Short mmCIF file of C-alpha atoms and ligand atoms in Angstrom, two decimals:
data_model
loop_
_atom_site.label_atom_id
_atom_site.label_comp_id
_atom_site.label_asym_id
_atom_site.label_seq_id
_atom_site.Cartn_x
_atom_site.Cartn_y
_atom_site.Cartn_z
CA MET A 28 106.59 34.42 125.11
CA PHE A 29 105.11 37.27 127.41
CA GLU A 30 102.24 36.69 129.94
CA ARG A 31 98.92 38.27 128.52
CA LYS A 32 96.54 39.73 130.73
CA PRO A 33 93.24 38.02 130.86
CA THR A 34 90.55 39.96 128.99
CA ARG A 35 87.12 39.27 128.03
CA GLN A 36 86.95 38.08 124.47
CA ILE A 37 85.32 39.83 121.25
CA ARG A 38 84.56 38.61 117.77
CA VAL A 39 84.60 40.62 114.79
CA GLY A 40 83.42 39.74 111.35
CA ASN A 41 81.32 37.18 109.90
CA GLU A 42 81.52 33.96 107.57
CA LYS A 43 82.35 35.96 104.76
CA THR A 44 85.05 37.80 106.28
CA GLY A 45 86.25 35.20 108.60
CA VAL A 46 85.85 36.22 112.21
CA VAL A 47 88.73 38.00 114.01
CA LEU A 48 88.83 37.37 117.84
CA ILE A 49 90.19 39.97 120.05
CA GLY A 50 91.79 39.16 123.23
CA GLY A 51 90.62 36.31 125.30
CA GLY A 52 91.66 34.53 128.92
CA LEU A 53 88.47 35.09 130.92
CA ASP A 54 85.18 33.35 130.67
CA GLY A 55 86.92 29.87 129.44
CA THR A 56 88.29 31.54 126.35
CA THR A 57 91.71 31.31 124.71
CA PRO A 58 93.59 34.57 124.37
CA ALA A 59 93.54 34.87 120.47
CA PRO A 60 96.92 36.42 118.57
CA VAL A 61 97.27 40.30 118.74
CA SER A 62 95.46 41.50 115.59
CA VAL A 63 96.67 44.37 113.34
CA GLN A 64 94.41 47.04 112.69
CA THR A 65 94.72 49.83 110.06
CA MET A 66 92.33 52.61 108.85
CA THR A 67 91.73 53.78 105.28
CA ALA A 68 93.03 57.44 104.29
CA GLY A 69 90.56 58.11 101.59
CA TYR A 70 86.91 59.37 101.80
CA THR A 71 84.45 56.49 102.09
CA TYR A 72 81.93 57.55 99.68
CA GLU A 73 84.27 57.26 96.94
CA ILE A 74 83.13 53.64 96.94
CA ASP A 75 85.44 52.15 94.14
CA ARG A 76 88.85 53.97 95.56
CA CYS A 77 87.78 53.04 98.82
CA ILE A 78 87.42 49.43 98.00
CA ALA A 79 90.61 49.19 96.14
CA GLU A 80 92.29 50.75 99.40
CA ILE A 81 90.60 48.17 101.83
CA ASN A 82 91.45 45.31 99.22
CA ARG A 83 95.28 46.68 99.36
CA LEU A 84 95.28 46.64 103.16
CA ALA A 85 93.81 43.25 103.43
CA ALA A 86 96.41 41.84 100.96
CA ALA A 87 99.28 43.69 102.96
CA GLY A 88 98.01 41.55 106.06
CA ALA A 89 95.71 44.01 108.06
CA ASP A 90 93.25 42.04 110.06
CA ILE A 91 90.76 44.46 110.65
CA VAL A 92 90.37 47.70 108.49
CA ARG A 93 88.38 50.85 109.86
CA VAL A 94 86.74 53.54 107.76
CA ALA A 95 85.29 57.14 108.71
CA VAL A 96 81.92 57.86 108.28
CA PRO A 97 81.43 61.47 109.12
CA GLU A 98 78.67 61.78 106.62
CA ARG A 99 75.41 60.44 105.55
CA LYS A 100 76.94 59.38 101.97
CA ASP A 101 79.80 57.88 103.82
CA THR A 102 77.28 55.21 105.50
CA ALA A 103 75.33 55.25 102.31
CA ALA A 104 78.45 53.49 100.85
CA LEU A 105 78.90 50.83 103.23
CA ARG A 106 76.76 48.06 101.71
CA ASP A 107 78.51 48.17 98.41
CA ILE A 108 81.85 48.38 100.16
CA LEU A 109 80.69 45.29 102.45
CA ASP A 110 79.89 43.36 99.59
CA GLN A 111 83.41 43.85 97.68
CA THR A 112 85.85 43.56 100.32
CA SER A 113 86.53 40.38 102.87
CA VAL A 114 88.01 41.85 105.73
CA PRO A 115 86.29 42.74 108.92
CA ILE A 116 85.26 46.55 108.65
CA VAL A 117 85.01 49.09 111.63
CA ALA A 118 82.77 52.20 111.23
CA ASP A 119 84.60 54.91 112.86
CA VAL A 120 81.81 57.36 114.34
CA HIS A 121 82.33 60.98 115.95
CA PHE A 122 79.86 63.43 117.06
CA HIS A 123 76.58 61.78 115.25
CA PHE A 124 75.24 58.74 116.70
CA LYS A 125 73.00 58.32 113.94
CA ARG A 126 75.92 57.53 111.55
CA ALA A 127 76.45 54.62 113.99
CA LEU A 128 73.04 53.24 113.72
CA GLU A 129 73.37 53.58 109.69
CA ALA A 130 76.33 51.70 109.75
CA VAL A 131 74.76 49.06 111.71
CA GLU A 132 71.86 49.11 109.49
CA ALA A 133 74.40 48.50 106.68
CA GLY A 134 75.97 45.46 107.99
CA VAL A 135 79.27 46.99 109.30
CA HIS A 136 81.05 44.33 111.47
CA LYS A 137 81.98 46.80 114.53
CA ILE A 138 81.41 50.27 115.75
CA ARG A 139 84.06 52.91 117.46
CA LEU A 140 82.71 55.40 119.52
CA ASN A 141 84.40 58.49 121.16
CA PRO A 142 83.31 59.25 124.47
CA GLY A 143 84.69 62.68 123.89
CA ASN A 144 81.99 63.39 121.24
CA ILE A 145 79.24 61.35 121.94
CA GLN A 146 78.27 61.94 125.43
CA ASP A 147 74.47 61.91 125.44
CA ARG A 148 73.03 58.62 127.43
CA ASP A 149 70.10 58.13 125.09
CA GLN A 150 72.18 58.49 121.96
CA VAL A 151 74.76 56.03 123.51
CA ASN A 152 71.87 53.56 124.67
CA ALA A 153 70.79 53.55 120.96
CA VAL A 154 73.78 52.60 119.48
CA ILE A 155 74.11 50.14 122.26
CA ASP A 156 70.80 48.57 121.23
CA ALA A 157 71.34 48.66 117.67
CA CYS A 158 74.96 46.58 118.15
CA LYS A 159 73.21 44.47 120.66
CA ASP A 160 70.53 43.40 118.06
CA ALA A 161 73.15 43.07 115.00
CA LYS A 162 75.48 40.95 117.50
CA ILE A 163 78.42 43.20 116.76
CA PRO A 164 81.00 44.85 119.16
CA ILE A 165 81.57 48.44 120.06
CA ARG A 166 85.15 50.00 120.55
CA VAL A 167 85.18 52.90 123.30
CA GLY A 168 87.98 54.67 121.71
CA VAL A 169 89.34 57.55 124.35
CA ASN A 170 91.65 60.03 122.67
CA GLU A 171 93.71 62.41 124.63
CA GLY A 172 92.99 65.19 122.50
CA SER A 173 89.28 64.96 122.29
CA ILE A 174 88.60 64.19 126.07
CA ILE A 175 88.03 67.49 127.43
CA GLU A 176 84.37 68.58 126.92
CA ARG A 177 83.74 70.10 123.58
CA LYS A 178 79.97 71.38 123.58
CA ASP A 179 79.21 72.17 126.95
CA LYS A 180 81.31 75.61 127.47
CA GLU A 181 80.96 75.67 131.08
CA LYS A 182 82.10 72.06 131.74
CA ARG A 183 84.72 72.60 129.12
CA LYS A 184 85.96 75.75 131.31
CA GLN A 185 86.06 73.60 134.39
CA GLU A 186 88.12 70.71 132.82
CA LEU A 187 90.43 72.93 131.05
CA GLY A 188 90.92 75.05 134.39
CA ALA A 189 91.59 71.97 136.37
CA TYR A 190 94.00 70.58 133.65
CA PHE A 191 95.98 73.97 133.20
CA GLU A 192 95.58 74.32 137.30
CA LYS A 193 97.30 71.05 137.70
CA ASN A 194 99.61 71.46 134.88
CA LEU A 195 101.42 74.44 136.37
CA ILE A 196 102.62 72.40 139.37
CA GLY A 197 103.87 69.68 137.12
CA GLY A 198 100.92 67.42 137.50
CA LYS A 199 99.82 67.18 133.82
CA GLN A 200 100.12 63.82 133.26
CA ALA A 201 98.62 62.80 136.43
CA HIS A 202 95.61 64.98 135.87
CA LEU A 203 94.69 64.30 132.36
CA LEU A 204 95.16 60.53 133.24
CA GLY A 205 92.57 60.82 135.84
CA LEU A 206 90.20 62.80 133.96
CA ILE A 207 90.43 60.41 130.95
CA ILE A 208 89.80 57.46 133.27
CA ALA A 209 86.81 59.19 135.09
CA LYS A 210 85.64 59.91 131.47
CA LEU A 211 86.29 56.40 130.53
CA GLU A 212 84.65 54.81 133.68
CA GLU A 213 81.48 56.87 133.48
CA TYR A 214 81.04 55.93 129.92
CA MET A 215 81.58 52.02 130.56
CA ASP A 216 78.57 52.45 133.33
CA ILE A 217 76.37 53.28 130.43
CA PHE A 218 77.33 49.84 129.11
CA ARG A 219 77.11 48.03 132.20
CA GLU A 220 73.60 49.40 133.08
CA ARG A 221 72.78 48.05 129.35
CA ASP A 222 73.97 44.79 130.04
CA PHE A 223 76.30 45.11 126.90
CA ALA A 224 79.78 43.67 127.24
CA ASP A 225 80.65 43.13 123.62
CA VAL A 226 82.97 46.08 124.04
CA SER A 227 86.91 46.69 123.74
CA ILE A 228 88.77 50.18 125.05
CA SER A 229 91.51 52.18 123.53
CA CYS A 230 92.97 55.32 125.46
CA LYS A 231 95.50 56.57 122.77
CA SER A 232 97.74 59.88 123.56
CA MET A 233 100.38 61.27 121.28
CA ASP A 234 103.13 60.83 123.90
CA ALA A 235 104.71 57.49 124.12
CA ALA A 236 105.21 57.45 127.91
CA PHE A 237 101.92 58.99 128.62
CA THR A 238 100.11 55.96 126.61
CA ILE A 239 102.12 53.38 128.37
CA ALA A 240 100.85 55.01 131.82
CA ALA A 241 97.38 55.10 130.40
CA TYR A 242 97.08 51.49 129.32
CA GLN A 243 98.58 50.37 132.32
CA GLU A 244 95.95 52.31 134.64
CA VAL A 245 93.13 50.99 132.07
CA SER A 246 94.31 47.33 132.02
CA LYS A 247 94.05 47.32 135.85
CA ARG A 248 90.56 48.64 135.96
CA PHE A 249 89.09 46.86 133.04
CA ASP A 250 88.67 43.34 131.77
CA GLU A 251 87.71 44.46 128.23
CA PRO A 252 90.42 43.51 125.38
CA LEU A 253 92.76 46.62 124.98
CA HIS A 254 93.26 48.09 121.36
CA LEU A 255 96.56 49.62 121.41
CA GLY A 256 97.82 52.89 119.56
CA VAL A 257 99.50 56.22 119.79
CA THR A 258 97.19 58.78 118.36
CA HIS A 259 98.73 61.26 115.50
CA ALA A 260 102.27 59.79 116.00
CA GLY A 261 103.37 61.93 112.77
CA PRO A 262 105.35 60.57 109.80
CA ARG A 263 106.60 57.27 109.49
CA GLU A 264 110.04 58.28 110.47
CA THR A 265 109.04 59.44 113.84
CA GLY A 266 105.76 57.94 114.28
CA ALA A 267 107.42 54.43 114.15
CA ILE A 268 109.73 55.09 117.02
CA ARG A 269 106.85 56.45 118.99
CA SER A 270 104.49 53.73 118.30
CA ILE A 271 106.73 50.89 118.59
CA ALA A 272 108.19 52.45 122.22
CA ALA A 273 104.68 52.48 123.61
CA LEU A 274 103.63 49.44 121.99
CA SER A 275 106.58 47.43 122.67
CA GLY A 276 106.43 48.67 126.50
CA LEU A 277 102.77 47.53 126.86
CA LEU A 278 103.05 44.09 125.10
CA THR A 279 105.77 43.20 126.70
CA GLN A 280 103.83 43.72 129.89
CA GLY A 281 101.03 41.33 128.41
CA ILE A 282 98.74 44.34 127.69
CA GLY A 283 97.12 44.48 124.44
CA ASP A 284 95.00 42.69 122.21
CA THR A 285 94.71 44.35 119.05
CA VAL A 286 97.16 47.37 117.76
CA ARG A 287 96.84 49.98 115.31
CA ILE A 288 100.16 51.93 114.46
CA SER A 289 99.02 55.44 113.00
CA TYR A 290 101.22 57.24 110.41
CA ALA A 291 100.78 60.38 108.36
CA SER A 292 101.58 58.37 105.30
CA ASP A 293 100.16 55.37 103.18
CA PRO A 294 98.40 53.08 105.55
CA VAL A 295 100.14 49.95 104.25
CA TYR A 296 103.06 50.83 106.25
CA GLU A 297 100.87 51.06 109.29
CA VAL A 298 100.07 47.28 108.46
CA GLU A 299 103.79 46.52 107.60
CA ASP A 300 105.07 47.82 110.81
CA GLY A 301 102.43 46.37 113.02
CA LEU A 302 102.96 42.77 111.72
CA GLU A 303 106.57 43.12 111.85
CA LEU A 304 106.41 44.24 115.57
CA MET A 305 104.35 41.20 116.33
CA TYR A 306 106.84 39.08 114.45
CA SER A 307 109.74 40.53 116.45
CA LEU A 308 108.06 40.12 119.93
CA GLY A 309 107.16 36.30 118.80
CA LEU A 310 103.62 37.42 119.32
CA ARG A 311 102.84 36.16 115.82
CA GLU A 312 103.98 33.49 113.72
CA ARG A 313 105.61 34.97 110.83
CA ALA A 314 104.09 35.08 107.46
CA GLY A 315 106.27 35.50 104.58
CA ILE A 316 110.17 36.55 104.55
CA ASP A 317 112.21 36.96 107.51
CA LEU A 318 114.70 39.49 106.09
CA ILE A 319 118.40 39.97 107.85
CA ALA A 320 120.48 42.69 106.08
CA CYS A 321 123.80 44.40 107.54
CA PRO A 322 123.85 48.24 107.55
CA THR A 323 126.89 48.12 105.40
CA CYS A 324 130.27 49.93 106.45
CA GLY A 325 133.53 50.98 104.97
CA ARG A 326 134.02 47.33 103.72
CA ILE A 327 131.03 47.63 101.35
CA GLN A 328 131.82 46.70 97.78
CA VAL A 329 128.40 46.44 96.43
CA ASP A 330 125.12 48.37 96.12
CA LEU A 331 123.62 46.67 99.15
CA PHE A 332 120.69 49.18 99.96
CA THR A 333 119.61 48.70 96.32
CA LEU A 334 119.88 45.32 96.66
CA VAL A 335 118.18 44.84 99.92
CA GLN A 336 115.25 46.96 98.79
CA ASN A 337 114.59 44.91 95.88
CA VAL A 338 115.04 41.61 97.51
CA ARG A 339 112.68 42.81 99.88
CA ALA A 340 110.18 44.05 97.15
CA LYS A 341 110.38 41.06 95.08
CA LEU A 342 110.33 38.37 97.99
CA ALA A 343 107.40 40.11 100.03
CA SER A 344 104.94 38.64 97.29
CA GLU A 345 106.56 35.51 96.15
CA ILE A 346 107.60 34.02 99.25
CA THR A 347 104.75 32.55 101.80
CA ILE A 348 106.79 30.77 104.20
CA PRO A 349 108.67 32.32 107.06
CA MET A 350 111.99 31.75 105.18
CA LYS A 351 114.92 33.27 106.69
CA VAL A 352 117.12 35.38 104.06
CA ALA A 353 120.15 37.11 104.93
CA VAL A 354 121.75 40.05 102.91
CA MET A 355 125.31 41.00 103.96
CA GLY A 356 127.77 43.14 102.74
CA CYS A 357 130.82 41.01 103.24
CA VAL A 358 132.49 37.95 104.51
CA VAL A 359 133.81 39.74 107.60
CA ASN A 360 130.88 39.62 110.17
CA GLY A 361 128.44 38.42 107.77
CA PRO A 362 128.91 34.63 108.33
CA GLY A 363 128.29 34.73 111.93
CA GLU A 364 125.52 37.18 111.84
CA ALA A 365 123.72 35.09 108.88
CA GLU A 366 123.98 31.60 110.54
CA GLY A 367 120.87 30.00 110.58
CA ALA A 368 119.58 31.82 107.51
CA ASP A 369 117.71 29.47 104.97
CA VAL A 370 119.19 31.34 101.93
CA ALA A 371 122.24 33.89 102.24
CA VAL A 372 124.20 36.10 100.31
CA PHE A 373 127.60 37.29 100.75
CA ALA A 374 128.42 40.40 98.64
CA GLY A 375 132.09 41.75 98.17
CA ASP A 376 134.20 42.99 95.00
CA LYS A 377 131.25 43.22 92.65
CA LYS A 378 130.28 39.59 93.40
CA GLY A 379 127.90 37.70 95.49
CA ILE A 380 128.33 34.11 96.80
CA ILE A 381 125.11 32.62 97.68
CA TYR A 382 124.37 29.92 100.34
CA VAL A 383 121.27 27.76 100.88
CA GLN A 384 121.22 26.18 104.36
CA GLY A 385 124.70 26.52 104.38
CA GLU A 386 125.52 25.00 101.10
CA ARG A 387 127.60 27.30 98.66
CA VAL A 388 125.64 27.01 95.62
CA ALA A 389 126.51 30.02 93.64
CA ASN A 390 129.46 32.78 93.13
CA VAL A 391 127.83 35.41 90.70
CA PRO A 392 129.05 38.87 89.70
CA GLU A 393 126.91 41.92 91.09
CA SER A 394 124.61 42.36 88.12
CA GLU A 395 123.32 38.60 88.76
CA ILE A 396 122.97 38.63 92.48
CA LEU A 397 119.26 39.67 92.55
CA ASP A 398 118.17 37.24 90.07
CA ARG A 399 120.02 34.19 91.26
CA LEU A 400 119.12 34.99 94.82
CA LEU A 401 115.44 35.21 94.03
CA ASP A 402 115.63 31.83 92.14
CA GLU A 403 117.13 30.31 94.78
CA CYS A 404 114.55 31.57 97.39
CA THR A 405 111.67 30.31 95.02
CA ALA A 406 113.15 27.02 94.36
CA PHE A 407 113.92 26.64 98.15
CA GLN A 408 110.32 27.55 98.90
CA ARG A 409 109.12 25.07 96.37
CA LYS A 410 111.15 22.33 97.91
CA VAL A 411 109.93 23.17 101.69
CA LEU A 412 106.29 23.06 100.33
CA ALA A 413 107.04 19.57 98.71
CA GLY A 414 108.15 18.37 102.28
CA GLU A 415 111.82 17.88 100.83
CA VAL A 416 113.57 20.10 103.26
CA LYS A 417 112.23 21.95 106.30
CA LEU A 418 112.91 25.55 107.14
CA GLY A 419 115.62 25.95 109.66
CA GLU A 420 116.66 22.67 109.54
CA LYS A 421 120.25 23.03 109.11
CA VAL A 422 121.85 25.44 111.53
CA VAL A 423 125.13 25.07 109.57
CA GLU A 424 128.01 27.25 110.23
CA ILE A 425 128.73 29.26 107.19
CA VAL A 426 132.40 28.72 106.66
CA PRO A 427 133.53 32.32 104.94
CA PRO A 428 135.32 31.97 101.75
CA ASP A 429 138.82 33.55 101.10
CA PRO A 430 138.26 36.82 100.53
CA ILE A 431 141.63 37.00 98.50
CA GLY A 432 140.83 36.49 94.69
CA GLU A 433 137.35 35.79 95.74
CA LEU A 434 135.93 38.73 97.39
CA GLY A 435 139.22 40.75 97.69
CA SER A 436 138.06 41.92 100.83
CA GLY A 437 138.20 41.14 104.55
CA PHE A 438 139.87 40.05 107.28
CA GLU A 439 142.17 37.44 105.76
CA LYS A 440 143.70 40.56 103.88
CA ILE A 441 144.47 42.21 107.25
CA ALA A 442 145.66 39.10 108.88
CA ARG A 443 148.01 38.45 106.11
CA GLY A 444 149.50 42.24 106.59
CA ASP A 445 148.04 43.09 103.02
CA VAL A 446 146.39 46.22 104.57
CA GLU A 447 147.81 48.56 106.81
CA LYS A 448 146.54 47.63 110.55
CA SER A 449 146.27 51.05 112.03
CA THR A 450 146.51 54.58 110.48
CA SER A 451 147.66 57.46 112.42
CA LEU A 452 145.49 60.41 111.52
CA THR A 453 147.32 63.80 111.52
CA ILE A 454 144.75 66.56 112.18
CA LYS A 455 145.49 69.91 110.76
CA GLY A 456 146.45 72.63 113.10
CA ASN A 457 147.49 70.27 115.67
S1 SF4 B 519 128.46 42.42 106.92
FE1 SF4 B 519 130.29 43.48 106.10
S2 SF4 B 519 129.83 45.18 105.08
FE2 SF4 B 519 128.12 44.55 106.18
S3 SF4 B 519 128.41 45.89 108.34
FE3 SF4 B 519 129.03 43.86 108.70
S4 SF4 B 519 131.48 44.25 108.17
FE4 SF4 B 519 130.22 46.09 107.18
#
């Protein structure tokens, strides 16, 4: 749908995990679908828990999972973890280049290095050589928060000084971006000199607008595939808006080859929301249920929020085909909005009327809506898998039922004058 900027392609994973391609379009490669990554929230050295978390994230749809390896005991756990998981694993390395060497030795599928904290050329060279021998890629991951020198006090003073000086004249973002690009170019030169091209790049910030500006700049200057993300985006409530604002802005410009949404929450949400973003932008073919639900309003006469949550929770594991399911609160706007749904329910007056590809199949009391809807969805899935019907085959206009006596709510009542057409409000004191 959106023309993607051609990038080099890298491969992550092996026969056991399956290979995830990132980027493409240059050197005769075809652009791979935008992949969705996440990172475990637990300690890597707690082997069983880490394996369980990785498997849970893979089951939620993560294409790649990253783990932190701050200590020797974390890299020591990697062999067991790699043995018992089947998704490509990235070792996230900060400060200690030896963790990268140990992770490569253990058989990890990719390394992430931060130019902000591993700068020694010999150390970077050692990691590059190890990855070259193991034929695994490296992500050069710059973060706004760690780009300013930490170890060398003199250099740190200069960088901070320059940053604040510009900040005073309102050039904060421009200067910070300049600093990031300069560091990134300097770092990427090490890889070029070492003739190592198996690299992806990220350039994350906490600010959505800055993230967009930074990746636009990086995309102009580098052909490496880009890993998109907003760092430290916060809890899901705010992090989702921040992440989706930045990532949608970039993806619709054709920028970005793999994404990680980051929340201060269960990483399963990062995967779910990353995938939903891809589906919503048409960048990936949907796997599983496409749920439409009305926001509810003053016409609602059933507990629609609970119904929608239950439908989502139950169907997420049952439905494996991209079936469109609509859960609508009434028959006023519902039919038009649910048009094209494979299975739809219109609720009202403590009842639900269920349609399958436009044909009315049931009218059940509220207490039975969930079970009947699930039955209809699974039966419909069986028919699709057996080749008896096709998804989205019948785009039928759903004729709303007569609400009088059926649902007891809706425009028919208004049209018949059963409901007052307007009410004048008298505000006390006026
Ligand atoms: S479908 Fe009905 S209940 Fe739901 S928001 Fe629309 S008008 Fe309101």
